[in-house]
CSV table of C-alpha atoms and ligand atoms in Angstrom, one decimal:
chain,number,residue,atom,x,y,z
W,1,UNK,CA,8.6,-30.4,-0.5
W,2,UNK,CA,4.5,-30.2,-1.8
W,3,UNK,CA,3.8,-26.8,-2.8
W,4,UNK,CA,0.3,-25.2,-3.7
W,5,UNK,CA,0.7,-22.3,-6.3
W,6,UNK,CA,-3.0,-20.5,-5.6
W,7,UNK,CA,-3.7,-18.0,-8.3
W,8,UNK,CA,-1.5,-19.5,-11.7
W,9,UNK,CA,-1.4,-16.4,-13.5
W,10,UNK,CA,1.4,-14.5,-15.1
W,11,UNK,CA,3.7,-15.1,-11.6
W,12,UNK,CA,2.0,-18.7,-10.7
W,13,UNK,CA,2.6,-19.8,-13.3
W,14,UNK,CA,6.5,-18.9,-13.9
W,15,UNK,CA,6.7,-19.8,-10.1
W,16,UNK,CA,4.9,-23.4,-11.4
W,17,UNK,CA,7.6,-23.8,-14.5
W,18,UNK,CA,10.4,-23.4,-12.2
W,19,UNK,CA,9.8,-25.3,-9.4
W,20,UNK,CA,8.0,-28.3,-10.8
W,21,UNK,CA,11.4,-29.7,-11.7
W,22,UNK,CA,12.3,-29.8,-8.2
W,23,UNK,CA,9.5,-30.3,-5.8
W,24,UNK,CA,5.9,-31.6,-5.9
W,25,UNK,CA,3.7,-28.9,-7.2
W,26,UNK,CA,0.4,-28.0,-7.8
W,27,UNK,CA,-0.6,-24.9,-9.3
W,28,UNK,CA,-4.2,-24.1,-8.6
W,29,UNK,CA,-6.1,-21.7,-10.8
W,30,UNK,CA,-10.2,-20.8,-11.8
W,31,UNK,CA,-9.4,-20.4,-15.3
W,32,UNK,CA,-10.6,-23.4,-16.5
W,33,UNK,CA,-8.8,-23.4,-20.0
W,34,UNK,CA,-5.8,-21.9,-18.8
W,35,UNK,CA,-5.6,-25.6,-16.2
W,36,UNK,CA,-6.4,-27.5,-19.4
W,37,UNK,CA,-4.2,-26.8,-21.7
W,38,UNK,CA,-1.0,-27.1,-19.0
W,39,UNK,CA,-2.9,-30.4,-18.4
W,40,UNK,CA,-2.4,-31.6,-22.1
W,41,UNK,CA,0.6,-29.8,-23.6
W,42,UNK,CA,2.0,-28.4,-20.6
W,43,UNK,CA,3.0,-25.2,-19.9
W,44,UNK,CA,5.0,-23.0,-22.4
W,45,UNK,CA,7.5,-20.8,-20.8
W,46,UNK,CA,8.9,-18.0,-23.1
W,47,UNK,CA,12.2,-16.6,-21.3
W,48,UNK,CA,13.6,-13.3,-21.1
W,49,UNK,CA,15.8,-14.3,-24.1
W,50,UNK,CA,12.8,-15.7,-26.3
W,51,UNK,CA,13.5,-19.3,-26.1
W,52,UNK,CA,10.8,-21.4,-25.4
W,53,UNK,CA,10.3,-24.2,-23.5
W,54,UNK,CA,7.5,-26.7,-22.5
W,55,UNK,CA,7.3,-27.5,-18.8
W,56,UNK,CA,5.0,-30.4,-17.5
W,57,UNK,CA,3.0,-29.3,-14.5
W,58,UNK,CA,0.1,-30.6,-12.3
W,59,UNK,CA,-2.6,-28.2,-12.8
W,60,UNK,CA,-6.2,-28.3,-11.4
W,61,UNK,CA,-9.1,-25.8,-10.6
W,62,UNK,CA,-10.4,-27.8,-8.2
W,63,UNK,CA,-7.7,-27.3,-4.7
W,64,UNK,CA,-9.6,-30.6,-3.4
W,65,UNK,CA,-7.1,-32.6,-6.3
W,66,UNK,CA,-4.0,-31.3,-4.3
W,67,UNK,CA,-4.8,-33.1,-0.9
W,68,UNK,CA,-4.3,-31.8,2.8
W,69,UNK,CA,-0.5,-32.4,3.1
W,70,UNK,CA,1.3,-29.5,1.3
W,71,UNK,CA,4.5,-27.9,2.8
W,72,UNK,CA,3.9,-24.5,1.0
W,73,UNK,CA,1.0,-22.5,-0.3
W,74,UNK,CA,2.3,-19.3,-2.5
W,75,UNK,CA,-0.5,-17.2,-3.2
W,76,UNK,CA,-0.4,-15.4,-6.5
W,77,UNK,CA,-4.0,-14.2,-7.1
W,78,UNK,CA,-4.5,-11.1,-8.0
W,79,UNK,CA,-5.7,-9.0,-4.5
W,80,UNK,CA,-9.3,-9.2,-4.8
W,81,UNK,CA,-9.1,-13.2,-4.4
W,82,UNK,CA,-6.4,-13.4,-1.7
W,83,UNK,CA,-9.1,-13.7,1.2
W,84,UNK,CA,-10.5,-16.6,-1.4
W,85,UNK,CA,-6.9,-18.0,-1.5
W,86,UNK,CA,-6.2,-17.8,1.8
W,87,UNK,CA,-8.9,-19.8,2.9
W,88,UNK,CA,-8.0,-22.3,0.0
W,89,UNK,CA,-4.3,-22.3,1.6
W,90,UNK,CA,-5.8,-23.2,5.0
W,91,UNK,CA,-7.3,-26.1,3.8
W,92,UNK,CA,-4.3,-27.9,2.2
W,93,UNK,CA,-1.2,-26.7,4.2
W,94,UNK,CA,0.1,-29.0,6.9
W,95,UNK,CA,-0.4,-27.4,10.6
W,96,UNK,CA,2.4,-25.7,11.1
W,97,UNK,CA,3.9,-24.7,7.9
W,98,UNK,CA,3.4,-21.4,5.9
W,99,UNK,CA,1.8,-19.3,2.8
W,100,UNK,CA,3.9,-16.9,1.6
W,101,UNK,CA,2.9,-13.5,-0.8
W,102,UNK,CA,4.4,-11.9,-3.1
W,103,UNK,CA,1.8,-10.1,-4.4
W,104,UNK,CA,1.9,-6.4,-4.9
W,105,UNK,CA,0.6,-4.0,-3.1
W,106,UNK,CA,-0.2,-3.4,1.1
W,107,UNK,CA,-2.8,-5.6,3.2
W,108,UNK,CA,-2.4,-8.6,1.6
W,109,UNK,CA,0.1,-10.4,4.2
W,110,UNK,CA,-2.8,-9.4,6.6
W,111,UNK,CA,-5.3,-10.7,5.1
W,112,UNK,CA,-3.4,-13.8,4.7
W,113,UNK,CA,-2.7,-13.7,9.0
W,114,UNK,CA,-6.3,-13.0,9.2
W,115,UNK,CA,-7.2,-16.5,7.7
W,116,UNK,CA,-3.9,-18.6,8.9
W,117,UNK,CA,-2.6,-16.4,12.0
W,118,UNK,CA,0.9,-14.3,12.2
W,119,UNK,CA,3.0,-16.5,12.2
W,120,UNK,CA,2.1,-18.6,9.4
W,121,UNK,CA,2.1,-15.6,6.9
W,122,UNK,CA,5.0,-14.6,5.1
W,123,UNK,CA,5.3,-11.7,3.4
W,124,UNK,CA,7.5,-11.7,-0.1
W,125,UNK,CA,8.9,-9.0,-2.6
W,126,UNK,CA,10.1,-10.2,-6.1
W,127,UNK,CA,11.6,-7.9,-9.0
W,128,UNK,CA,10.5,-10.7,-11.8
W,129,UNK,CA,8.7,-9.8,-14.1
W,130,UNK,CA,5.8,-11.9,-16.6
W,131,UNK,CA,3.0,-11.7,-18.3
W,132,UNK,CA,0.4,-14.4,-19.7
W,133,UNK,CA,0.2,-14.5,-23.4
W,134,UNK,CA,-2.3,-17.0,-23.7
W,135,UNK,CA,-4.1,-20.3,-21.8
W,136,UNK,CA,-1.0,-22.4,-21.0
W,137,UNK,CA,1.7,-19.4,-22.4
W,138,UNK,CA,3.2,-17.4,-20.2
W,139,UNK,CA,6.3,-14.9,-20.5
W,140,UNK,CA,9.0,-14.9,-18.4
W,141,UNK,CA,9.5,-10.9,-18.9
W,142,UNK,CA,12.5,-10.2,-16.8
W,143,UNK,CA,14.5,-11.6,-13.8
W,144,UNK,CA,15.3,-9.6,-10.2
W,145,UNK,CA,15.7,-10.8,-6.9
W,146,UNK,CA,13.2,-12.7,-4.8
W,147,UNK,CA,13.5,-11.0,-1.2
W,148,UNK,CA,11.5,-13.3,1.9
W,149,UNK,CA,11.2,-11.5,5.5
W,150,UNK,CA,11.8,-14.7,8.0
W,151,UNK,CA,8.5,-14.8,10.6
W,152,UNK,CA,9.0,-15.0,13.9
W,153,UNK,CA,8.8,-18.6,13.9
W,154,UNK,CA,9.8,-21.5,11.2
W,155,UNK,CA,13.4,-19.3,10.9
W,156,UNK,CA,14.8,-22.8,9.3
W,157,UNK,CA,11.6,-23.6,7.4
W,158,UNK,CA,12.2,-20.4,5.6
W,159,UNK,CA,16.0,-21.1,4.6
W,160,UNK,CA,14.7,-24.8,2.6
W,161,UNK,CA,12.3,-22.6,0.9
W,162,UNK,CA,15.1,-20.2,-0.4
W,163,UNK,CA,17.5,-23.0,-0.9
W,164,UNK,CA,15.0,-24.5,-3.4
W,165,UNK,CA,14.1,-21.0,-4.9
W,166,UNK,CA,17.9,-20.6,-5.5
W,167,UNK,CA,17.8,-24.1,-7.3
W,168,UNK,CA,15.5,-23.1,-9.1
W,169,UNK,CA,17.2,-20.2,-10.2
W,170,UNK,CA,15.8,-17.8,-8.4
W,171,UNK,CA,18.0,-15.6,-7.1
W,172,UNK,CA,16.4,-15.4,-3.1
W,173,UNK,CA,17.5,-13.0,0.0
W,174,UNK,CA,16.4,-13.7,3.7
W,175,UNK,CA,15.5,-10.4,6.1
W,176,UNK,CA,13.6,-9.7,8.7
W,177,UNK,CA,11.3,-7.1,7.4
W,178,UNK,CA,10.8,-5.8,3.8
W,179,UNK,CA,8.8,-2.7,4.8
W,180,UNK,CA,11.2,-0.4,2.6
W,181,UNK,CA,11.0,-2.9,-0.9
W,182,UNK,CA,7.5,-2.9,-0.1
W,183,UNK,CA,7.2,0.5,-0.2
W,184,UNK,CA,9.2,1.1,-2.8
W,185,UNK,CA,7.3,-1.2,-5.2
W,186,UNK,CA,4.3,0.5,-4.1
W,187,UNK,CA,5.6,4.3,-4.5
W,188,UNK,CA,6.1,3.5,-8.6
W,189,UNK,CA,2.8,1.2,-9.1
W,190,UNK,CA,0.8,4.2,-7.0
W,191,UNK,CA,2.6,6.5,-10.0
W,192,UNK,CA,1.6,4.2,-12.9
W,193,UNK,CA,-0.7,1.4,-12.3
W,194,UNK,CA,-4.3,3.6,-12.1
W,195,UNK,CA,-3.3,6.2,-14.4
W,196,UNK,CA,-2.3,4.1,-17.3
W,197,UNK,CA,-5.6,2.1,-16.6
W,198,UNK,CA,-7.8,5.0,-16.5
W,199,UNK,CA,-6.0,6.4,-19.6
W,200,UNK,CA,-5.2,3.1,-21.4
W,201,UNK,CA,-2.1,3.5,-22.6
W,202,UNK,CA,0.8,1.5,-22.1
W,203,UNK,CA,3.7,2.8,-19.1
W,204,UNK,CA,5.7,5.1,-21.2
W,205,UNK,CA,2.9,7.1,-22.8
W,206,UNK,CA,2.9,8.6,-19.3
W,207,UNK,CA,6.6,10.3,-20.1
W,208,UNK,CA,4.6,12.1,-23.3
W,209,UNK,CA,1.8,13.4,-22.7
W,210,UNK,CA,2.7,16.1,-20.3
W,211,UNK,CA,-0.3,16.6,-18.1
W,212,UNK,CA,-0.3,12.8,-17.5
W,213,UNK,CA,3.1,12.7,-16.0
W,214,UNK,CA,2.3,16.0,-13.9
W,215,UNK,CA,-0.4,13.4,-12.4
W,216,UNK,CA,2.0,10.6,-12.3
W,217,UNK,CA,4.4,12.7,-10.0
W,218,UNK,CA,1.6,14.1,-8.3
W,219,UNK,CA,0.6,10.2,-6.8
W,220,UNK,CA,4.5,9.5,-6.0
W,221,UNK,CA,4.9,12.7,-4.0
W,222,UNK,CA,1.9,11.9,-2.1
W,223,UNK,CA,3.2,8.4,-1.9
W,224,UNK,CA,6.4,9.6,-0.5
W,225,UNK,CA,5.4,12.0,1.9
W,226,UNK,CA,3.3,9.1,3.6
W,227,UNK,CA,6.2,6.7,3.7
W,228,UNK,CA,8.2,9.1,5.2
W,229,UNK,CA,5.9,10.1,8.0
W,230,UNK,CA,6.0,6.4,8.8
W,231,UNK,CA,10.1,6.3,8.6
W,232,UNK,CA,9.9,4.1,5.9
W,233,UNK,CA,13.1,3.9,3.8
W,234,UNK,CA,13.2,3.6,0.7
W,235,UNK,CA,15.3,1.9,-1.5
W,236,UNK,CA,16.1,4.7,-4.0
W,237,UNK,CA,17.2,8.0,-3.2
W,238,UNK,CA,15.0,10.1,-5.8
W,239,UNK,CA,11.4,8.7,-6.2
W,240,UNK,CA,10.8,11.1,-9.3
W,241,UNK,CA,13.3,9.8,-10.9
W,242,UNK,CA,13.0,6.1,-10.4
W,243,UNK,CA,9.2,6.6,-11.6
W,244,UNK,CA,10.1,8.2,-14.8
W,245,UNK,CA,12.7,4.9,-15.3
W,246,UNK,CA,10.6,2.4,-14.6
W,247,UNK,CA,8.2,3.9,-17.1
W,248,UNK,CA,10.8,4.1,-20.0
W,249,UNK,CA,11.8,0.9,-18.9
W,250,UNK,CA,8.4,-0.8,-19.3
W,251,UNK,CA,7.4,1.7,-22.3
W,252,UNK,CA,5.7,-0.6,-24.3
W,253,UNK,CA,4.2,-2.7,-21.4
W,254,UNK,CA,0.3,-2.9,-20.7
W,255,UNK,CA,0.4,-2.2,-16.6
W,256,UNK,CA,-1.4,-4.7,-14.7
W,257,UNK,CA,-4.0,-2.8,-13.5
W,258,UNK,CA,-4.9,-1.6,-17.8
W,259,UNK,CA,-5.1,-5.6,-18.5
W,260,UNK,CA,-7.8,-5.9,-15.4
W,261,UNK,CA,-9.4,-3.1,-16.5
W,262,UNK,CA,-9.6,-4.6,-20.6
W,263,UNK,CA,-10.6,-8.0,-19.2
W,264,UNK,CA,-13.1,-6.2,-16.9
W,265,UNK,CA,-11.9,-7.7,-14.0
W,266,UNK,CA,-11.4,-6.2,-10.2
W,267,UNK,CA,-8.4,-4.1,-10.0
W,268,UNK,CA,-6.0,-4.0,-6.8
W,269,UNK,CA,-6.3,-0.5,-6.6
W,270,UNK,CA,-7.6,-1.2,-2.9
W,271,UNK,CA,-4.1,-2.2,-2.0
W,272,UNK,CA,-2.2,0.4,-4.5
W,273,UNK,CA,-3.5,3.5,-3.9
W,274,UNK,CA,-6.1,2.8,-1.8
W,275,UNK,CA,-3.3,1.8,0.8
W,276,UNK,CA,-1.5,4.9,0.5
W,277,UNK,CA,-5.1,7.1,1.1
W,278,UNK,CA,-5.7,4.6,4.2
W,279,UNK,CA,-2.1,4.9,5.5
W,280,UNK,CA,-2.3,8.6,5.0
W,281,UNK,CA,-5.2,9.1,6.9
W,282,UNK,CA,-3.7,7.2,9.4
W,283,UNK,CA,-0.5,9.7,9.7
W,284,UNK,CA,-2.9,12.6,9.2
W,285,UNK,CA,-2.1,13.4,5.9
W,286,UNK,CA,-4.5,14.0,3.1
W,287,UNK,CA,-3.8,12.4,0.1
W,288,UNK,CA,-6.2,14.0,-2.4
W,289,UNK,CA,-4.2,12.7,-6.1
W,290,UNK,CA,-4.3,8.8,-4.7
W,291,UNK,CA,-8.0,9.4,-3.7
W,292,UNK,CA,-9.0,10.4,-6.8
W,293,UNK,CA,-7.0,7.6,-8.8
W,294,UNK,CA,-9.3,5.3,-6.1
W,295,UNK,CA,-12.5,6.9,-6.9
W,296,UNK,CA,-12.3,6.7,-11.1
W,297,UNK,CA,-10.6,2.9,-11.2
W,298,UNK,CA,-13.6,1.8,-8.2
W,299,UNK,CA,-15.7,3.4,-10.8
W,300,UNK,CA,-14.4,2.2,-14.1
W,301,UNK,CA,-14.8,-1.7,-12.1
W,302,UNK,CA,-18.5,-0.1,-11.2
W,303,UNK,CA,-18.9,0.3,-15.0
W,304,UNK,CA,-18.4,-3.3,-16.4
W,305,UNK,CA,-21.6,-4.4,-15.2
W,306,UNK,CA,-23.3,-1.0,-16.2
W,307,UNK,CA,-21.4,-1.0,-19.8
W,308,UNK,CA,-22.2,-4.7,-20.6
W,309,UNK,CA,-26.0,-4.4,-19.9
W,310,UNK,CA,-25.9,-1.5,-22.3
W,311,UNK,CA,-24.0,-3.2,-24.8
W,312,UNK,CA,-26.4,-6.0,-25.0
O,1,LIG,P1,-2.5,-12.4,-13.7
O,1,LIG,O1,-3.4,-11.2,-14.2
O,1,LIG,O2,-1.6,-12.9,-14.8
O,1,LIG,O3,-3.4,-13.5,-13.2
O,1,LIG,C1,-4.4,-13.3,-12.2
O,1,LIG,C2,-5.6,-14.2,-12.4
O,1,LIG,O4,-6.3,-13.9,-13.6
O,1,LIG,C3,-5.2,-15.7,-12.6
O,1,LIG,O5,-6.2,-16.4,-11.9
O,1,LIG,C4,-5.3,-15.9,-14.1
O,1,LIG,O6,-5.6,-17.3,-14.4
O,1,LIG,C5,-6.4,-15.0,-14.4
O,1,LIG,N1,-6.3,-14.6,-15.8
O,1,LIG,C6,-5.2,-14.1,-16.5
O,1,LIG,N2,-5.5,-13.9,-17.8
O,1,LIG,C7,-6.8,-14.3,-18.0
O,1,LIG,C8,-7.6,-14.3,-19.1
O,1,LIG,N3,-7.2,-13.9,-20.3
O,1,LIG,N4,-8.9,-14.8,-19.0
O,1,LIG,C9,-9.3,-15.2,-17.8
O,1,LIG,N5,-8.5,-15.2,-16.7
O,1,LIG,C10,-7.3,-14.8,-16.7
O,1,LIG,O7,-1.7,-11.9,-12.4
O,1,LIG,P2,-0.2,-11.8,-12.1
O,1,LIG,O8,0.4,-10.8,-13.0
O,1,LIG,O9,0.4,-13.2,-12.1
O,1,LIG,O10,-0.2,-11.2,-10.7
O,1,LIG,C11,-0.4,-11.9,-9.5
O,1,LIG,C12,0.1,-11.1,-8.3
O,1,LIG,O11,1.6,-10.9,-8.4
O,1,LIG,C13,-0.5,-9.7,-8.2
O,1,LIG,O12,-0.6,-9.4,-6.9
O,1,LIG,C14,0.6,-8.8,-8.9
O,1,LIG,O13,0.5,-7.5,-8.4
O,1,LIG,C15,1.8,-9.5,-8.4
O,1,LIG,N6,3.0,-9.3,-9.2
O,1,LIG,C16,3.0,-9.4,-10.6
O,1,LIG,C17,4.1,-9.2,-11.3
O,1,LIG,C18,4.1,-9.4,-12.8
O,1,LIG,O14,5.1,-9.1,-13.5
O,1,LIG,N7,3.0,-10.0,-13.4
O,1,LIG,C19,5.3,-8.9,-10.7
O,1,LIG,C20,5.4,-8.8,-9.3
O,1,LIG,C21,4.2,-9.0,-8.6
């Protein structure tokens, strides 16, 4: 099977490490020195247990290099790019066969459709966990399940891609729609994500300071309320609670949305809790905490620019 990784970042590239063993892959990234060094040395994987290990992969920045045959785009970019990615996808995959997200967040399957059509879009959860510790490094942070939601069509397509997941080690469950493990990632990064970004503090800072974790329960409770106006299940029975795990689980952990923020790049705070103010207006509910979590991260991103030019 030929498979395009777009977007080797922390989850590309830990996708990349596994499956290059196994299938043809390319992993496809803009980070030019990032590509390089997995050209000349490799990738270094550093698993959950701290053992490292030295994967060759076929890396380029340049999708032309991968050629117009692949079986499989997965599209890892962070959200602002997965229009960019989509389009990328379109050009390499064969016909009739599929890129499939698992991305964070809500819109981005769409987006995908919008660019390749329904039924070539397919929308992925995963409960791994990683993180980029350099060009070429990246840190396996913790395994979970891989969940895939089978499209209407390619049913048997989708099976080969989750036999070769499992190979790979990847523990992979087919359904036919994911809407509740969607949700339920988005219910605890709609509690954590912006907030630690706007603060800057890493996840379980957010248990301390008090007035932070009133705003933290604040966002899920909006969160939930949507969710369940939309008979959405979830897959845990007390959001509060889960929130408050996750972020003692992940205590010491720099949230994705405070690393974009440090490296001044665009957040997905459009599909976080931009999603949940746009799916609440939808259900006629207000959603007033989200809203302004969306207003100060769109605002911090409005700042680069403004901040570097004053810098100077
Ligand atoms: P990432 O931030 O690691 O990478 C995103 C992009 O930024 C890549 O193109 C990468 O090359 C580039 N980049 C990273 N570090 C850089 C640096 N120092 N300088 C310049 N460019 C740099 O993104 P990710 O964590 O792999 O996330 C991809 C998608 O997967 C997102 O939608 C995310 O929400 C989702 N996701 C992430 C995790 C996770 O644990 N990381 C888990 C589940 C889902």
């Amino acid at each position: 099977m030929k498979i395009a990784i777009i977007g080797a970042g922390a989850m590309g590239s830990l996708w990349g490490a596994k499956l290059s063993p196994l299938a043809d892959v390319w992993l496809v990234d803009r980070w030019a020195e990032h590509v390089t060094t997995m050209q000349q040395k490799g990738l270094r994987v550093i698993g959950p247990d701290g053992e490292a290990q030295i994967v060759r992969v076929q890396a380029t920045t340049r999708p032309e290099d991968v050629g117009r045959d692949v079986d499989l785009a997965i599209i890892f970019v962070k959200s602002p790019g997965t229009r960019w990615a989509s389009q990328i996808a379109k050009t390499l995959l064969k016909p009739d066969r599929v890129a499939l997200t698992m991305q964070n967040g809500l819109g981005n399957v769409e987006t995908i459709a919008g660019v390749l059509g329904a039924d070539r879009a397919v929308q992925g959860v995963t409960f791994h966990g990683a993180t980029l510790v350099g060009p070429g490094r990246v840190r396996h942070a913790g395994a979970g399940a891989t969940h895939l939601a089978i499209p209407a069509q390619n049913p048997g397509r989708l099976a080969e891609i989750k036999n070769l997941f499992e190979q790979a080690g990847f523990e992979t469950h087919l359904s036919t729609h994911l809407d509740g493990l969607v949700w339920g990632k988005l219910v605890i990064n709609a509690g954590i994500n912006a907030l630690t970004a706007i603060l800057r503090i890493p996840n379980g800072l957010l248990l301390e300071i008090d007035s932070a974790g009133q705003v933290m329960v604040a966002a899920v409770a909006e969160a939930v309320r949507v969710a369940k106006a939309k008979e959405i299940e979830l897959p845990y029975d007390d959001p509060v609670a889960q929130v408050r795990q996750v972020a003692l689980a992940t205590g010491s952990n720099r949230s994705s949305m405070l690393s974009d923020v440090v490296r001044r790049l665009p957040t997905e705070i459009d599909v976080i809790n931009g999603a949940i103010v746009r799916e609440g207006e939808r259900m006629g509910l207000d959603t007033p905490v989200n809203q302004l979590l969306v207003w100060l991260v769109t605002a911090i991103e409005a700042g680069y620019e403004l901040q570097m030019t004053r810098d100077e």
